[in-house]
Amino acid sequence: MTKADFESAVHEHQGMVYSIALNFFHNAAIAEEVAQEVFLQLFESLKAVKNGSHCVAWLRRSTVHRCIDTLRRASFRHEVQLDQFPEIPSEVPESDPLLQEGLRRLIASLPEKPRSVLVLRFGEDMDADEIARTLEMPVRTVWSHLQRGTAMIRDKAARYLMEREDEPTRTRSS
Amino acid sequence: MNQLERDLRESLGRRQPPPGFADRVLARTRQPEPRRISWAWLAAAAMVLLMIGGIGFVREQRRQAEGEKAKQQLMAGLRITGSKLSQVQARLTRIQERAVQPRLEQ
């Protein structure tokens, strides 16, 4: 990979790298910093990257690993309070910005492994085999994290909705 | 695919970084790299310091040993001189006694 290839890779894949980091942290400043570091790491490893598809795989893997490193180094815990999750109406429209924002917050509150798997599965549309290769874990583990992650999101969302339903009753009784 | 999966897919869709992101990355690659101290240089410097220290230590040991040897030689020399002086003194005493003896007998 040449320096010219690197420049075009930055322009072509900036959205992918930034989105993975943003979905991981739900924080634009951290996402930009992580994305910049990933591209600088790519610049230092130009000889190791063979072609375009290898570059994409390399960027995905490096971004997830750097996200996990950043999370561990800074002990950054993006704990989400349930009241931060927006109300989900019974009839969900096709595209609901509030719901999407709530789901992003919930994903950013998951433990690092299920979070990485969910970001790659639903953000990058990768299948379990690709995720397993990227995160260097067995496919069965990927499935396990996928099920665990979606279950945790479903559980958190349900708890939030139950608390919201209880609120008017409590207000009325008091 | 269930509703939650559809919602997750929509929520985690691709988003572009803030404007100027690529320029900022490329600008960082053009910056001169801060000089990093390489481990090889650090190890070489440590080796040189150790060698200099080692040579100094050996020289000091050798100097001390030479000083000790010179001291021993001086002490031996002084001991020999002392015994010679005693012998000379004893002979002088004997000669003096012999010279004084006849006078006393007269």
CSV table of N, CA, C and O in Angstrom, one decimal, chain A residues 89-138:
chain,number,residue,atom,x,y,z
A,89,PRO,N,-43.1,4.4,21.7
A,89,PRO,CA,-44.6,4.4,21.5
A,89,PRO,C,-45.0,3.0,21.1
A,89,PRO,O,-44.2,2.2,20.6
A,90,SER,N,-46.3,2.6,21.3
A,90,SER,CA,-46.7,1.3,21.0
A,90,SER,C,-46.7,1.0,19.5
A,90,SER,O,-46.3,0.0,19.0
A,91,GLU,N,-47.0,2.0,18.7
A,91,GLU,CA,-46.9,1.9,17.3
A,91,GLU,C,-45.6,2.5,16.8
A,91,GLU,O,-45.5,3.7,16.8
A,92,VAL,N,-44.6,1.7,16.5
A,92,VAL,CA,-43.3,2.2,16.1
A,92,VAL,C,-43.3,2.6,14.7
A,92,VAL,O,-43.6,1.7,13.8
A,93,PRO,N,-43.1,3.9,14.3
A,93,PRO,CA,-43.0,4.2,12.9
A,93,PRO,C,-41.7,3.6,12.3
A,93,PRO,O,-40.8,3.1,13.0
A,94,GLU,N,-41.6,3.7,11.0
A,94,GLU,CA,-40.5,3.1,10.2
A,94,GLU,C,-39.1,3.6,10.8
A,94,GLU,O,-38.3,2.8,11.1
A,95,SER,N,-39.0,4.9,10.9
A,95,SER,CA,-37.8,5.4,11.4
A,95,SER,C,-38.0,6.5,12.5
A,95,SER,O,-38.5,7.5,12.3
A,96,ASP,N,-37.7,6.1,13.7
A,96,ASP,CA,-38.0,6.9,14.9
A,96,ASP,C,-36.6,7.4,15.4
A,96,ASP,O,-35.9,6.6,16.0
A,97,PRO,N,-36.3,8.7,15.3
A,97,PRO,CA,-35.0,9.2,15.8
A,97,PRO,C,-34.8,9.0,17.3
A,97,PRO,O,-33.7,8.7,17.8
A,98,LEU,N,-35.9,9.1,18.1
A,98,LEU,CA,-35.8,8.9,19.5
A,98,LEU,C,-35.5,7.5,19.9
A,98,LEU,O,-34.6,7.2,20.7
A,99,LEU,N,-36.1,6.6,19.2
A,99,LEU,CA,-35.9,5.2,19.4
A,99,LEU,C,-34.5,4.8,19.0
A,99,LEU,O,-33.7,4.1,19.8
A,100,GLN,N,-34.0,5.3,17.9
A,100,GLN,CA,-32.7,5.1,17.4
A,100,GLN,C,-31.6,5.6,18.4
A,100,GLN,O,-30.7,4.9,18.8
A,101,GLU,N,-31.9,6.8,18.9
A,101,GLU,CA,-31.0,7.4,19.9
A,101,GLU,C,-30.9,6.5,21.2
A,101,GLU,O,-29.8,6.3,21.7
A,102,GLY,N,-32.1,6.1,21.6
A,102,GLY,CA,-32.1,5.2,22.8
A,102,GLY,C,-31.4,3.9,22.6
A,102,GLY,O,-30.6,3.5,23.5
A,103,LEU,N,-31.6,3.3,21.4
A,103,LEU,CA,-30.9,2.1,21.2
A,103,LEU,C,-29.3,2.3,21.1
A,103,LEU,O,-28.6,1.4,21.6
A,104,ARG,N,-28.9,3.4,20.6
A,104,ARG,CA,-27.5,3.7,20.5
A,104,ARG,C,-26.9,3.8,21.9
A,104,ARG,O,-25.8,3.3,22.2
A,105,ARG,N,-27.7,4.5,22.8
A,105,ARG,CA,-27.2,4.6,24.2
A,105,ARG,C,-27.1,3.3,24.9
A,105,ARG,O,-26.2,3.0,25.6
A,106,LEU,N,-28.2,2.4,24.6
A,106,LEU,CA,-28.2,1.1,25.2
A,106,LEU,C,-27.0,0.3,24.8
A,106,LEU,O,-26.4,-0.4,25.6
A,107,ILE,N,-26.7,0.3,23.5
A,107,ILE,CA,-25.6,-0.5,22.9
A,107,ILE,C,-24.3,0.0,23.6
A,107,ILE,O,-23.4,-0.8,24.0
A,108,ALA,N,-24.1,1.3,23.7
A,108,ALA,CA,-22.9,1.9,24.3
A,108,ALA,C,-22.8,1.5,25.8
A,108,ALA,O,-21.7,1.8,26.4
A,109,SER,N,-23.9,1.0,26.4
A,109,SER,CA,-23.8,0.6,27.8
A,109,SER,C,-23.5,-0.8,28.0
A,109,SER,O,-23.3,-1.3,29.1
A,110,LEU,N,-23.4,-1.6,26.9
A,110,LEU,CA,-23.2,-3.0,27.0
A,110,LEU,C,-21.7,-3.3,27.4
A,110,LEU,O,-20.8,-2.5,27.1
A,111,PRO,N,-21.4,-4.5,27.9
A,111,PRO,CA,-20.0,-4.9,28.1
A,111,PRO,C,-19.3,-4.9,26.8
A,111,PRO,O,-19.9,-5.1,25.7
A,112,GLU,N,-17.9,-4.8,26.8
A,112,GLU,CA,-17.2,-4.6,25.6
A,112,GLU,C,-17.4,-5.7,24.5
A,112,GLU,O,-17.5,-5.4,23.3
A,113,LYS,N,-17.4,-6.9,24.9
A,113,LYS,CA,-17.5,-8.0,23.9
A,113,LYS,C,-18.8,-8.0,23.2
A,113,LYS,O,-18.9,-8.0,21.9
A,114,PRO,N,-20.0,-8.1,23.9
A,114,PRO,CA,-21.2,-8.1,23.2
A,114,PRO,C,-21.4,-6.8,22.4
A,114,PRO,O,-22.0,-6.8,21.3
A,115,ARG,N,-20.9,-5.7,22.9
A,115,ARG,CA,-21.0,-4.4,22.2
A,115,ARG,C,-20.3,-4.5,20.9
A,115,ARG,O,-20.8,-4.1,19.9
A,116,SER,N,-19.0,-5.0,20.9
A,116,SER,CA,-18.3,-5.1,19.7
A,116,SER,C,-19.0,-6.0,18.6
A,116,SER,O,-19.1,-5.6,17.5
A,117,VAL,N,-19.5,-7.1,19.1
A,117,VAL,CA,-20.2,-8.0,18.2
A,117,VAL,C,-21.5,-7.3,17.6
A,117,VAL,O,-21.7,-7.4,16.4
A,118,LEU,N,-22.3,-6.7,18.5
A,118,LEU,CA,-23.5,-6.0,18.0
A,118,LEU,C,-23.2,-4.9,17.0
A,118,LEU,O,-23.9,-4.7,16.0
A,119,VAL,N,-22.1,-4.1,17.3
A,119,VAL,CA,-21.7,-3.0,16.4
A,119,VAL,C,-21.4,-3.6,15.0
A,119,VAL,O,-21.8,-3.0,14.0
A,120,LEU,N,-20.6,-4.6,15.0
A,120,LEU,CA,-20.2,-5.2,13.7
A,120,LEU,C,-21.3,-5.9,13.0
A,120,LEU,O,-21.4,-5.8,11.8
A,121,ARG,N,-22.2,-6.5,13.8
A,121,ARG,CA,-23.3,-7.3,13.2
A,121,ARG,C,-24.3,-6.3,12.5
A,121,ARG,O,-24.7,-6.5,11.4
A,122,PHE,N,-24.8,-5.3,13.3
A,122,PHE,CA,-25.9,-4.5,12.8
A,122,PHE,C,-25.4,-3.2,12.2
A,122,PHE,O,-26.0,-2.6,11.4
A,123,GLY,N,-24.2,-2.7,12.6
A,123,GLY,CA,-23.6,-1.5,12.0
A,123,GLY,C,-22.9,-1.8,10.7
A,123,GLY,O,-23.0,-1.0,9.8
A,124,GLU,N,-22.1,-2.9,10.7
A,124,GLU,CA,-21.3,-3.2,9.5
A,124,GLU,C,-21.9,-4.3,8.7
A,124,GLU,O,-21.4,-4.7,7.7
A,125,ASP,N,-23.0,-4.8,9.2
A,125,ASP,CA,-23.7,-5.9,8.4
A,125,ASP,C,-22.8,-7.1,8.2
A,125,ASP,O,-22.9,-7.7,7.1
A,126,MET,N,-22.0,-7.4,9.1
A,126,MET,CA,-21.1,-8.6,9.0
A,126,MET,C,-21.8,-9.8,9.5
A,126,MET,O,-22.6,-9.8,10.5
A,127,ASP,N,-21.5,-11.0,8.9
A,127,ASP,CA,-22.0,-12.2,9.4
A,127,ASP,C,-21.1,-12.8,10.5
A,127,ASP,O,-20.0,-12.2,10.8
A,128,ALA,N,-21.6,-13.8,11.2
A,128,ALA,CA,-20.9,-14.4,12.4
A,128,ALA,C,-19.5,-14.8,12.1
A,128,ALA,O,-18.6,-14.6,12.9
A,129,ASP,N,-19.3,-15.4,10.9
A,129,ASP,CA,-18.0,-15.9,10.5
A,129,ASP,C,-17.0,-14.7,10.4
A,129,ASP,O,-15.8,-14.7,10.8
A,130,GLU,N,-17.5,-13.6,9.7
A,130,GLU,CA,-16.6,-12.4,9.5
A,130,GLU,C,-16.3,-11.8,10.9
A,130,GLU,O,-15.1,-11.4,11.1
A,131,ILE,N,-17.3,-11.7,11.7
A,131,ILE,CA,-17.1,-11.2,13.1
A,131,ILE,C,-16.0,-12.0,13.9
A,131,ILE,O,-15.1,-11.5,14.5
A,132,ALA,N,-16.2,-13.3,13.7
A,132,ALA,CA,-15.3,-14.2,14.4
A,132,ALA,C,-13.9,-14.0,14.0
A,132,ALA,O,-12.9,-14.0,14.8
A,133,ARG,N,-13.7,-13.9,12.7
A,133,ARG,CA,-12.3,-13.6,12.1
A,133,ARG,C,-11.8,-12.3,12.6
A,133,ARG,O,-10.6,-12.1,13.0
A,134,THR,N,-12.7,-11.3,12.6
A,134,THR,CA,-12.2,-9.9,13.0
A,134,THR,C,-11.9,-9.8,14.4
A,134,THR,O,-10.8,-9.2,14.8
A,135,LEU,N,-12.7,-10.4,15.3
A,135,LEU,CA,-12.4,-10.3,16.7
A,135,LEU,C,-11.6,-11.5,17.3
A,135,LEU,O,-11.3,-11.6,18.5
A,136,GLU,N,-11.2,-12.4,16.4
A,136,GLU,CA,-10.4,-13.5,16.7
A,136,GLU,C,-11.0,-14.3,17.9
A,136,GLU,O,-10.4,-14.5,18.9
A,137,MET,N,-12.2,-14.7,17.6
A,137,MET,CA,-12.9,-15.6,18.6
A,137,MET,C,-13.7,-16.6,17.9
A,137,MET,O,-14.0,-16.5,16.7
A,138,PRO,N,-14.1,-17.7,18.5
A,138,PRO,CA,-14.8,-18.8,17.9
A,138,PRO,C,-16.2,-18.3,17.4
A,138,PRO,O,-16.8,-17.4,18.1
